[in-house]
Short mmCIF file of C-alpha atoms and ligand atoms in Angstrom, two decimals:
data_model
loop_
_atom_site.label_atom_id
_atom_site.label_comp_id
_atom_site.label_asym_id
_atom_site.label_seq_id
_atom_site.Cartn_x
_atom_site.Cartn_y
_atom_site.Cartn_z
CA MET N 1 19.21 11.16 -22.47
CA PHE N 2 19.96 10.07 -18.99
CA SER N 3 23.83 10.01 -19.46
CA PHE N 4 24.10 11.49 -15.99
CA LEU N 5 23.27 7.76 -14.78
CA THR N 6 26.81 6.75 -16.24
CA GLN N 7 28.15 8.25 -12.71
CA TYR N 8 25.70 6.12 -10.86
CA GLY N 9 26.95 2.88 -12.75
CA PHE N 10 24.21 2.40 -15.34
CA GLU N 11 25.32 1.92 -18.77
CA THR N 12 23.11 4.41 -20.84
CA ASN N 13 24.09 3.35 -24.21
CA TYR N 14 21.90 0.25 -24.02
CA LEU N 15 18.89 2.16 -22.53
CA LYS N 16 15.82 1.26 -24.41
CA ALA N 17 12.46 1.69 -22.12
CA VAL N 18 11.63 3.79 -19.13
CA LEU N 19 9.42 2.04 -16.73
CA PHE N 20 7.21 4.75 -15.00
CA ASP N 21 4.88 4.41 -11.76
CA MET N 22 1.94 6.56 -11.61
CA ASP N 23 0.64 7.83 -8.52
CA GLY N 24 3.43 10.46 -6.86
CA VAL N 25 5.37 10.21 -10.17
CA LEU N 26 3.32 11.16 -12.99
CA PHE N 27 0.17 12.42 -10.85
CA ASP N 28 0.42 14.40 -7.67
CA SER N 29 -2.25 12.28 -6.28
CA MET N 30 -0.67 10.58 -3.02
CA ARG N 31 -2.34 13.24 -0.76
CA ASN N 32 -5.80 12.12 -2.20
CA HIS N 33 -4.99 8.32 -1.75
CA ALA N 34 -3.89 8.89 1.86
CA GLU N 35 -7.05 10.88 2.61
CA ALA N 36 -9.27 8.33 0.83
CA TRP N 37 -7.62 5.12 2.75
CA VAL N 38 -7.87 6.85 6.02
CA GLN N 39 -11.44 7.59 5.57
CA ALA N 40 -12.48 4.44 4.10
CA VAL N 41 -11.07 1.95 6.56
CA GLU N 42 -12.38 4.03 9.56
CA LYS N 43 -15.86 3.54 8.18
CA HIS N 44 -15.24 -0.29 8.18
CA GLY N 45 -13.75 -0.34 11.55
CA LEU N 46 -10.29 -0.21 10.73
CA GLN N 47 -7.27 2.34 11.32
CA MET N 48 -4.60 3.50 9.10
CA THR N 49 -2.21 6.57 9.54
CA ARG N 50 -1.40 8.79 6.58
CA GLU N 51 2.32 7.89 7.02
CA MET N 52 1.23 4.37 6.63
CA VAL N 53 -0.58 4.85 3.39
CA TYR N 54 2.57 6.53 2.08
CA GLU N 55 4.93 3.44 3.44
CA ASN N 56 2.68 0.82 1.78
CA GLU N 57 1.97 2.72 -1.44
CA GLY N 58 2.08 0.17 -4.48
CA ARG N 59 0.33 -2.70 -2.47
CA THR N 60 -2.81 -4.01 -4.16
CA GLY N 61 -5.90 -2.86 -2.42
CA ASP N 62 -6.53 -6.35 -0.83
CA GLY N 63 -2.85 -6.31 0.21
CA THR N 64 -3.27 -2.96 2.08
CA ILE N 65 -6.58 -4.01 3.79
CA ASN N 66 -5.18 -7.30 4.92
CA LEU N 67 -2.24 -5.78 6.54
CA LEU N 68 -4.54 -3.60 8.66
CA ALA N 69 -6.91 -6.57 9.19
CA GLU N 70 -4.48 -9.23 10.29
CA VAL N 71 -3.19 -6.73 12.92
CA GLN N 72 -6.24 -5.25 14.16
CA TRP N 73 -8.93 -8.10 13.72
CA ARG N 74 -6.20 -10.73 14.02
CA ARG N 75 -7.71 -12.49 10.57
CA LYS N 76 -7.69 -11.90 7.07
CA ALA N 77 -10.48 -9.69 5.75
CA THR N 78 -13.01 -11.63 3.84
CA PRO N 79 -13.28 -10.99 -0.07
CA GLU N 80 -16.55 -9.12 0.54
CA GLU N 81 -15.13 -7.29 3.16
CA CYS N 82 -12.17 -6.26 0.94
CA LYS N 83 -14.65 -5.34 -2.06
CA ALA N 84 -16.76 -3.06 0.31
CA ILE N 85 -13.57 -1.32 1.74
CA TYR N 86 -12.20 -0.71 -1.66
CA GLU N 87 -15.12 0.68 -2.96
CA THR N 88 -15.46 3.04 -0.22
CA LYS N 89 -11.84 4.01 -0.64
CA SER N 90 -12.68 4.66 -4.29
CA ARG N 91 -15.78 6.43 -3.76
CA VAL N 92 -14.11 8.78 -1.36
CA PHE N 93 -11.02 9.25 -3.97
CA ASN N 94 -13.30 10.08 -6.61
CA SER N 95 -15.02 12.68 -4.54
CA LEU N 96 -11.81 14.61 -3.79
CA PRO N 97 -10.32 17.28 -6.35
CA GLU N 98 -8.78 15.76 -9.36
CA ALA N 99 -4.83 15.37 -8.83
CA LEU N 100 -2.94 17.46 -11.00
CA PRO N 101 -0.10 16.11 -13.35
CA MET N 102 3.30 16.11 -11.45
CA PRO N 103 5.24 19.09 -12.62
CA GLY N 104 8.14 18.20 -14.66
CA ALA N 105 6.61 14.95 -15.77
CA ALA N 106 5.32 16.16 -19.14
CA GLN N 107 8.75 17.37 -19.93
CA LEU N 108 10.52 14.16 -19.09
CA LEU N 109 7.80 12.02 -21.05
CA ARG N 110 8.14 13.91 -24.06
CA ALA N 111 12.13 13.87 -24.07
CA CYS N 112 11.86 10.14 -23.60
CA LYS N 113 9.72 9.87 -26.52
CA GLN N 114 11.87 12.10 -28.72
CA ALA N 115 14.95 9.94 -27.81
CA GLY N 116 13.26 6.86 -29.23
CA LEU N 117 12.89 5.38 -25.68
CA THR N 118 9.78 3.04 -24.92
CA VAL N 119 7.49 4.55 -22.11
CA VAL N 120 5.86 2.03 -20.18
CA LEU N 121 3.40 2.49 -17.16
CA VAL N 122 3.78 0.16 -14.59
CA THR N 123 1.10 0.91 -11.67
CA GLY N 124 -0.90 -0.90 -8.99
CA SER N 125 -3.65 1.24 -9.52
CA GLY N 126 -7.10 -0.28 -10.47
CA GLN N 127 -8.76 2.78 -11.65
CA LYS N 128 -11.38 2.47 -14.42
CA SER N 129 -10.37 4.62 -17.55
CA LEU N 130 -6.88 4.94 -16.69
CA LEU N 131 -5.70 5.54 -20.36
CA GLU N 132 -8.27 8.38 -20.95
CA LYS N 133 -6.79 10.12 -17.81
CA LEU N 134 -3.34 9.53 -19.08
CA GLU N 135 -4.08 10.66 -22.42
CA HIS N 136 -5.80 13.75 -21.30
CA ALA N 137 -2.68 14.73 -19.29
CA TYR N 138 -0.03 13.34 -21.43
CA PRO N 139 -1.22 13.33 -25.09
CA GLY N 140 0.27 10.88 -27.34
CA ILE N 141 2.63 9.28 -24.74
CA PHE N 142 0.78 6.04 -23.34
CA THR N 143 -0.79 3.21 -25.36
CA SER N 144 -2.77 0.27 -23.68
CA GLU N 145 -0.06 -2.28 -24.86
CA TYR N 146 2.64 -0.53 -22.63
CA MET N 147 0.61 -0.42 -19.68
CA VAL N 148 0.62 -2.86 -16.50
CA THR N 149 -2.17 -2.06 -14.04
CA ALA N 150 -3.59 -3.98 -11.16
CA PHE N 151 -5.75 -6.06 -13.64
CA ASP N 152 -2.53 -7.43 -15.11
CA VAL N 153 -0.73 -8.68 -12.05
CA LYS N 154 -1.35 -11.36 -9.31
CA TYR N 155 1.11 -10.05 -6.52
CA GLY N 156 1.69 -6.33 -7.20
CA LYS N 157 4.74 -4.26 -5.65
CA PRO N 158 6.87 -5.05 -3.81
CA HIS N 159 6.98 -8.39 -5.68
CA PRO N 160 9.08 -7.80 -8.91
CA GLU N 161 6.16 -9.29 -11.09
CA PRO N 162 4.66 -5.88 -11.98
CA TYR N 163 8.11 -4.66 -13.53
CA LEU N 164 8.98 -8.07 -15.04
CA MET N 165 5.93 -7.76 -16.76
CA GLY N 166 6.84 -4.09 -17.93
CA LEU N 167 10.06 -5.27 -19.22
CA LYS N 168 8.21 -8.23 -21.29
CA LYS N 169 5.79 -5.72 -22.66
CA ALA N 170 8.57 -3.47 -23.73
CA GLY N 171 10.64 -6.40 -24.90
CA CYS N 172 13.88 -5.57 -23.57
CA SER N 173 15.93 -6.94 -20.68
CA ALA N 174 16.48 -5.62 -17.12
CA SER N 175 19.88 -3.88 -18.13
CA GLU N 176 18.09 -2.05 -20.85
CA ALA N 177 15.36 -0.33 -18.58
CA ILE N 178 14.95 2.03 -15.76
CA VAL N 179 12.38 2.44 -13.40
CA VAL N 180 11.25 5.70 -12.24
CA GLU N 181 9.46 5.22 -8.56
CA ASN N 182 8.29 7.41 -5.67
CA ALA N 183 7.29 4.52 -3.15
CA PRO N 184 9.53 2.43 -0.88
CA LEU N 185 7.79 -0.93 -2.04
CA GLY N 186 7.91 0.17 -5.70
CA ILE N 187 11.61 0.76 -5.54
CA ARG N 188 11.86 -2.80 -4.03
CA ALA N 189 10.03 -4.11 -6.81
CA GLY N 190 12.06 -2.44 -9.30
CA ARG N 191 15.27 -3.61 -7.58
CA ALA N 192 13.76 -7.21 -7.29
CA ALA N 193 13.28 -7.25 -11.06
CA GLY N 194 16.90 -6.34 -11.48
CA ILE N 195 16.30 -2.89 -12.76
CA PHE N 196 18.21 0.24 -12.13
CA THR N 197 15.81 2.25 -10.11
CA ILE N 198 15.63 5.99 -9.76
CA GLY N 199 13.73 7.11 -6.40
CA VAL N 200 11.85 10.46 -6.89
CA ASN N 201 11.02 11.65 -3.40
CA THR N 202 7.75 13.65 -4.12
CA GLY N 203 6.14 12.85 -0.59
CA PRO N 204 6.63 13.10 3.14
CA LEU N 205 8.81 10.31 3.70
CA ALA N 206 12.79 10.86 4.24
CA ASP N 207 15.33 10.40 1.14
CA ALA N 208 16.82 7.74 3.56
CA VAL N 209 13.49 5.61 3.48
CA LEU N 210 13.79 5.48 -0.41
CA ALA N 211 17.55 4.76 -0.53
CA ASN N 212 16.94 2.08 1.95
CA ALA N 213 14.38 0.42 -0.27
CA GLY N 214 17.14 -0.15 -2.57
CA ALA N 215 17.11 3.04 -4.84
CA ASN N 216 20.01 3.51 -6.94
CA ILE N 217 19.81 7.20 -6.77
CA VAL N 218 17.07 9.43 -5.01
CA VAL N 219 16.17 12.84 -6.57
CA GLY N 220 14.06 15.62 -5.12
CA SER N 221 11.38 15.78 -7.85
CA MET N 222 10.24 14.96 -11.24
CA LYS N 223 11.32 18.62 -12.42
CA GLU N 224 14.89 17.83 -11.02
CA LEU N 225 14.76 14.41 -12.98
CA ALA N 226 13.72 15.88 -15.93
CA GLU N 227 16.39 18.39 -15.94
CA CYS N 228 19.26 16.01 -15.10
CA ALA N 229 17.78 13.70 -17.83
CA ALA N 230 17.92 16.10 -20.40
CA LEU N 231 21.85 16.83 -20.01
MG1 MG K 1 3.75 5.84 -6.70
#
């Protein structure tokens, strides 16, 4: 499992855990997030392009809102404003057709489990009933003890905190794990935590953006990664 990574300098003999990001990795959900952010911030007097949503994927809700507010309002958003905007964003997101599991993800997750690897979810998402959603799409893979969500962290990606917490939950060191990420800030977080990070380019950004964020390798899809990992 993952022995192809040796050619990129990763010692797979010691691999114990795979830390998976969620949006854009396990679910084909980034289009919905982009739509929801664009609509929500506009309703509250801010502007955000779809490309900005992809570039800033992984930040906490408050982090994203303040990024816009500091430039466009020349001040931070109040906690009340953050709450209102994030609620609108969640409402729009939940009104959109449900995102499907990412093709190839189920195959990769099952193979990780069969190989005895610990599978950990590391997401900035603060969605409710996340475990049920994961269980529905990927039965028997995820448990609450191996999940890091928005409720567990203070800083969020690109800070290393979420991935450091993922390592702690998995009970292994940085050299015994790999990260699977689609977002530039998520890749930066994985690398800042000292972990070998695979960039999976499932969105509209150029491969070079993921490589420049520090990805150890960049692959074109979860399907491609599942096929390489099985070799
Ligand atoms: Mg993602």
